[in-house]
Coordinates of C-alpha atoms in Angstrom, one line a residue:
X7 CA 69.4 125.1 92.2
X8 CA 71.9 124.8 89.4
X9 CA 74.9 122.6 89.8
X10 CA 77.4 125.4 89.4
X11 CA 75.6 127.7 91.8
X12 CA 74.8 125.3 94.6
X13 CA 77.7 126.7 96.6
X14 CA 79.4 129.2 94.3
X15 CA 82.4 126.8 94.1
X16 CA 84.3 125.5 91.1
X17 CA 82.6 123.1 88.7
X18 CA 84.7 120.1 89.7
X19 CA 86.2 118.8 92.9
X20 CA 89.5 117.2 93.8
X21 CA 89.3 114.5 96.4
X22 CA 91.7 114.0 99.3
X23 CA 92.8 111.0 101.2
X24 CA 90.7 109.1 103.6
X25 CA 91.5 106.7 106.5
X26 CA 90.4 103.2 107.2
X27 CA 87.2 102.9 109.0
X28 CA 87.0 100.7 112.1
X29 CA 84.5 97.9 112.2
X30 CA 81.2 98.6 113.9
X31 CA 79.2 96.2 116.0
X32 CA 75.7 95.2 115.3
X33 CA 73.2 97.4 117.3
X34 CA 69.5 97.4 118.0
X35 CA 67.3 99.6 115.9
X36 CA 66.5 102.1 118.6
X37 CA 68.4 103.8 121.4
X38 CA 66.9 102.2 124.5
X39 CA 69.1 103.3 127.5
X40 CA 70.9 106.3 128.9
X41 CA 74.2 104.3 128.6
X42 CA 73.7 103.9 124.9
X43 CA 73.0 107.6 124.5
X44 CA 76.0 108.5 126.6
X45 CA 78.2 106.3 124.3
X46 CA 76.9 108.2 121.3
X47 CA 77.4 111.6 122.8
X48 CA 81.1 110.7 123.4
X49 CA 81.4 109.5 119.8
X50 CA 80.0 112.8 118.5
X51 CA 81.8 115.0 120.9
X52 CA 81.5 118.7 119.9
X53 CA 78.7 117.9 117.5
X54 CA 75.7 118.0 119.9
X55 CA 73.1 120.6 118.9
X56 CA 73.9 123.0 116.2
X57 CA 76.6 121.1 114.2
X58 CA 74.6 118.0 113.4
X59 CA 71.2 119.7 113.0
X60 CA 72.8 122.2 110.7
X61 CA 74.2 119.4 108.6
X62 CA 70.9 117.6 108.6
X63 CA 69.1 120.8 107.5
X64 CA 71.6 121.4 104.7
X65 CA 71.1 117.9 103.3
X66 CA 67.3 118.1 103.6
X67 CA 67.5 121.5 101.9
X68 CA 68.6 119.7 98.8
X69 CA 65.4 117.7 98.8
X70 CA 66.9 114.6 100.3
X71 CA 64.9 113.1 103.2
X72 CA 66.9 112.4 106.3
X73 CA 66.4 110.4 109.5
X74 CA 68.3 109.9 112.7
X75 CA 71.0 107.2 113.1
X76 CA 72.3 106.2 116.5
X77 CA 74.7 108.7 118.0
X78 CA 78.2 107.9 116.8
X79 CA 77.0 104.9 114.9
X80 CA 75.6 103.8 111.5
X81 CA 72.4 102.0 112.6
X82 CA 68.9 103.7 112.3
X83 CA 67.6 105.1 115.5
X84 CA 64.0 104.6 114.3
X85 CA 62.0 101.9 112.7
X86 CA 60.5 102.2 109.2
X87 CA 63.2 104.8 108.5
X88 CA 62.6 105.0 104.7
X89 CA 58.9 105.9 105.2
X90 CA 59.6 108.3 108.1
X91 CA 62.6 110.1 106.5
X92 CA 61.8 113.8 106.1
X93 CA 62.8 117.2 104.7
X94 CA 60.6 119.1 107.2
X95 CA 62.9 121.7 108.9
X96 CA 60.8 121.9 112.0
X97 CA 60.7 118.1 112.5
X98 CA 64.4 117.9 111.9
X99 CA 65.1 120.5 114.5
X100 CA 62.9 118.9 117.1
X101 CA 64.4 115.5 116.4
X102 CA 68.1 116.6 116.6
X103 CA 67.4 118.5 119.8
X104 CA 66.8 115.2 121.6
X105 CA 70.3 113.8 121.0
X106 CA 73.4 114.2 118.6
X107 CA 72.0 111.7 116.1
X108 CA 74.1 110.9 113.1
X109 CA 72.4 111.6 109.8
X110 CA 70.9 109.0 107.5
X111 CA 70.1 109.9 103.9
X112 CA 67.3 107.8 102.4
X113 CA 68.5 107.2 98.9
X114 CA 65.2 105.9 97.4
X115 CA 63.0 108.8 98.4
X116 CA 65.8 111.2 97.4
X117 CA 65.9 109.6 93.9
X118 CA 69.7 109.1 94.5
X119 CA 72.1 106.3 93.6
X120 CA 75.1 106.5 95.8
X121 CA 78.3 104.7 94.8
X122 CA 80.2 103.6 97.9
X123 CA 83.9 103.2 97.3
X124 CA 85.8 101.4 100.0
X125 CA 89.5 101.7 100.7
X126 CA 91.3 98.4 101.1
X127 CA 94.7 97.2 102.3
X128 CA 98.0 98.0 100.5
X129 CA 96.5 100.8 98.5
X130 CA 93.7 98.8 97.0
X131 CA 90.7 101.1 96.7
X132 CA 87.3 100.9 95.1
X133 CA 88.0 104.1 93.2
X134 CA 90.7 102.3 91.2
X135 CA 88.3 99.6 90.2
X136 CA 85.7 102.2 89.2
X137 CA 88.3 104.1 87.2
X138 CA 89.1 100.9 85.4
X139 CA 85.4 100.2 84.7
X140 CA 85.1 103.8 83.3
X141 CA 88.2 103.4 81.2
X142 CA 86.7 100.3 79.6
X143 CA 83.8 102.4 78.5
X144 CA 86.0 105.2 77.3
X145 CA 85.0 107.4 80.2
X146 CA 86.3 108.8 83.4
X147 CA 84.8 109.1 86.9
X148 CA 82.8 112.3 87.1
X149 CA 84.5 115.0 89.2
X150 CA 81.5 117.3 89.2
X151 CA 79.1 115.5 91.5
X152 CA 78.3 115.7 95.2
X153 CA 80.9 113.7 97.0
X154 CA 81.5 112.8 100.7
X155 CA 84.7 111.5 102.1
X156 CA 84.0 108.7 104.5
X157 CA 86.3 107.2 107.2
X158 CA 86.8 104.3 104.9
X159 CA 86.5 105.6 101.4
X160 CA 84.1 108.0 99.6
X161 CA 80.5 108.3 98.5
X162 CA 79.7 109.6 95.0
X163 CA 76.1 110.8 94.7
X164 CA 74.2 110.6 91.4
X165 CA 70.7 111.3 90.3
X166 CA 69.0 107.9 89.8
X167 CA 66.2 109.2 87.5
X168 CA 63.5 106.5 86.9
X169 CA 66.0 103.7 87.1
X170 CA 64.5 102.1 90.2
X171 CA 68.0 101.0 91.3
X172 CA 68.3 99.0 94.5
X173 CA 71.3 98.2 96.6
X174 CA 74.2 96.2 95.2
X175 CA 77.4 94.8 96.5
X176 CA 80.3 94.1 94.1
X177 CA 78.2 94.5 91.0
X178 CA 80.4 97.3 89.7
X179 CA 83.6 95.6 91.1
X180 CA 85.3 94.6 94.3
X181 CA 85.1 97.2 97.1
X182 CA 82.2 99.0 95.2
X183 CA 78.7 99.0 96.6
X184 CA 75.7 101.0 95.6
X185 CA 72.8 102.4 97.6
X186 CA 69.5 103.1 96.0
X187 CA 65.8 102.2 96.8
X188 CA 65.7 100.5 100.1
X189 CA 69.1 101.8 101.1
X190 CA 70.7 104.7 102.9
X191 CA 74.1 106.3 103.5
X192 CA 75.6 108.1 106.4
X193 CA 75.3 111.8 105.6
X194 CA 78.1 114.5 105.7
X195 CA 78.6 116.0 109.1
X196 CA 78.2 112.7 110.9
X197 CA 81.0 110.9 112.8
X198 CA 81.6 107.3 113.6
X199 CA 84.1 106.4 116.3
X200 CA 85.3 110.0 116.2
X201 CA 85.9 109.9 112.4
X202 CA 84.0 112.4 110.3
X203 CA 82.0 112.1 107.1
X204 CA 83.3 115.2 105.3
X205 CA 81.7 117.0 102.3
X206 CA 84.4 117.0 99.6
X207 CA 82.5 118.3 96.6
X208 CA 79.6 120.7 97.3
X209 CA 77.9 120.5 93.9
X210 CA 74.5 119.1 92.9
X211 CA 74.7 115.4 92.0
X212 CA 75.3 114.6 88.4
X213 CA 73.1 112.3 86.4
X214 CA 74.1 108.7 86.8
X215 CA 76.6 108.0 84.0
X216 CA 75.4 105.6 81.4
X217 CA 78.3 103.3 81.8
X218 CA 77.4 102.7 85.5
X219 CA 73.7 102.4 84.7
X220 CA 74.5 99.8 82.0
X221 CA 76.5 97.7 84.4
X222 CA 73.9 97.8 87.1
X223 CA 71.2 96.8 84.5
X224 CA 73.1 93.7 83.7
X225 CA 71.3 90.7 85.2
X226 CA 73.7 88.2 86.9
X227 CA 73.3 84.7 85.5
X228 CA 70.8 82.6 87.4
X229 CA 71.1 78.9 88.1
X230 CA 69.4 76.7 85.6
X231 CA 68.8 72.9 85.6
X232 CA 71.7 72.8 83.1
X233 CA 74.0 73.8 85.9
X234 CA 73.0 70.8 87.9
X235 CA 74.4 67.4 86.8
X236 CA 71.9 64.8 87.9
X237 CA 68.8 63.1 86.6
X238 CA 66.8 64.8 89.4
X239 CA 67.9 68.3 88.2
X240 CA 64.4 69.7 88.8
X241 CA 64.6 68.7 92.4
X242 CA 68.0 70.2 92.9
X243 CA 67.0 73.4 91.2
X244 CA 63.9 73.7 93.4
X245 CA 66.0 73.1 96.5
X246 CA 68.4 75.8 95.3
X247 CA 65.5 78.3 94.8
X248 CA 64.1 77.4 98.2
X249 CA 67.4 78.1 100.0
X250 CA 67.9 81.3 98.1
X251 CA 64.4 82.5 99.0
X252 CA 64.9 81.7 102.7
X253 CA 68.2 83.7 102.8
X254 CA 66.7 86.6 101.0
X255 CA 63.7 86.8 103.3
X256 CA 65.6 86.3 106.6
X257 CA 64.9 88.8 109.3
X258 CA 67.3 90.8 111.4
X259 CA 68.9 88.6 114.1
X260 CA 68.5 85.5 111.9
X261 CA 70.3 86.5 108.7
X262 CA 73.7 85.0 109.3
X263 CA 72.2 81.7 110.7
X264 CA 69.9 81.4 107.7
X265 CA 72.8 81.9 105.4
X266 CA 74.9 79.2 107.2
X267 CA 72.0 76.7 107.2
X268 CA 71.4 77.3 103.4
X269 CA 75.1 76.8 102.7
X270 CA 75.2 73.6 104.6
X271 CA 72.2 72.2 102.8
X272 CA 73.5 73.1 99.4
X273 CA 76.9 71.8 100.4
X274 CA 75.4 68.3 100.6
X275 CA 74.5 68.5 96.9
X276 CA 77.9 69.9 96.1
X277 CA 79.7 67.1 97.9
X278 CA 77.6 64.5 96.1
X279 CA 78.5 66.0 92.8
X280 CA 75.0 67.0 92.0
X281 CA 75.5 70.8 92.1
X282 CA 78.5 72.9 91.1
X283 CA 80.1 74.7 94.1
X284 CA 80.3 77.9 92.1
X285 CA 76.6 77.9 91.3
X286 CA 75.7 77.4 95.0
X287 CA 78.1 80.1 96.1
X288 CA 76.9 82.6 93.5
X289 CA 73.3 82.0 94.3
X290 CA 73.9 82.5 98.0
X291 CA 75.8 85.7 97.4
X292 CA 73.0 87.1 95.3
X293 CA 70.4 86.1 98.0
X294 CA 72.3 87.8 100.8
X295 CA 73.1 90.9 98.9
X296 CA 70.1 92.8 100.4
X297 CA 71.5 92.1 103.9
X298 CA 74.8 93.9 103.3
X299 CA 75.7 97.3 104.5
X300 CA 75.2 99.4 107.6
X301 CA 73.5 97.4 110.3
X302 CA 73.7 94.2 108.2
X303 CA 76.4 91.7 107.3
X304 CA 79.9 92.6 106.3
X305 CA 81.6 91.1 103.2
X306 CA 83.9 89.2 105.5
X307 CA 81.1 87.6 107.5
X308 CA 79.3 86.6 104.3
X309 CA 82.4 85.0 102.8
X310 CA 83.3 83.1 106.0
X311 CA 79.7 81.9 106.6
X312 CA 79.2 80.5 103.1
X313 CA 82.6 78.8 103.1
X314 CA 82.0 77.3 106.5
X315 CA 78.5 76.1 105.5
X316 CA 79.7 74.5 102.3
X317 CA 82.3 72.6 104.2
X318 CA 79.8 71.3 106.8
X319 CA 77.6 69.3 104.5
X320 CA 77.7 66.3 106.8
X321 CA 76.0 68.1 109.7
X322 CA 72.8 68.5 107.7
X323 CA 71.9 64.8 107.3
X324 CA 68.9 65.4 109.6
X325 CA 67.3 68.4 111.2
X326 CA 68.8 71.9 111.2
X327 CA 72.6 72.1 111.1
X328 CA 74.5 74.1 113.7
X329 CA 78.0 75.5 113.4
X330 CA 80.7 74.4 115.7
X331 CA 82.0 76.8 118.4
X332 CA 84.9 77.6 116.1
X333 CA 82.6 78.3 113.2
X334 CA 79.8 80.0 115.0
X335 CA 79.2 83.5 113.8
X336 CA 77.4 86.4 115.4
X337 CA 73.7 86.3 114.6
X338 CA 72.8 89.2 112.5

């Protein structure tokens, strides 16, 4: 399928406006009750049956494996979704006959890198940041790639090639995330809280621009003993690596608490002048990066949890620290 002939449409697309997306609550990985299913049916009113299955089949027809998301939500409705995502039309039809599932697109198996641009307050938009990044490289944002308008921004789809790109948050700039291997996006035709994900540019995805690939390939600076001012720098560096590892390996339901505990423990070293606060904060942000996105932690939760933990150094003098009622965050 050639890029110009995918739909018979013009070779570039002009994007419209999108609206802010409401926050979604954390949900279990599977639909377990009739009440949950009824909630999803209401969220996808008018989409039951032919609408969503047709959209799922169209996406799979491009060679992009899909899997069901909870009705009217962003969370996977199945476990091991990346392995079980499929392009099999018969399996897709049987699956979407059960309920009006939203559509998840597994980016890794599809060899896609999706740039997620979020709209912010007062006209601040990830597209503006991406345009500035492009301009700095003497380029512009491609207008001839598969694009979906989301309730809170837009998704730009690119061919990832052999880059092995994983998910990132903020690597390209504020309000810009990417989804690659190990990540997924909500597909066109889905609806969350009654707001639709709309196909805005029905062309094959363009190759990932070099200026984006170069930025993603840049390795963020890692903490070194030189960043730690103390004679026992090796000890502090080891503690930093240990807390980073625990945050990165945290399981669903324990991610936010693990982040808070790590921030409290590192906050003790910061308060004692043995570790720079910026080093601790950056290390925690990198560690929690894989837990961002649909079904995970929001940027706001992460920022608040780290700030709260770094302030609560005194509560970690023994045992495992716990946030106060005012600082307690939802376990995710």
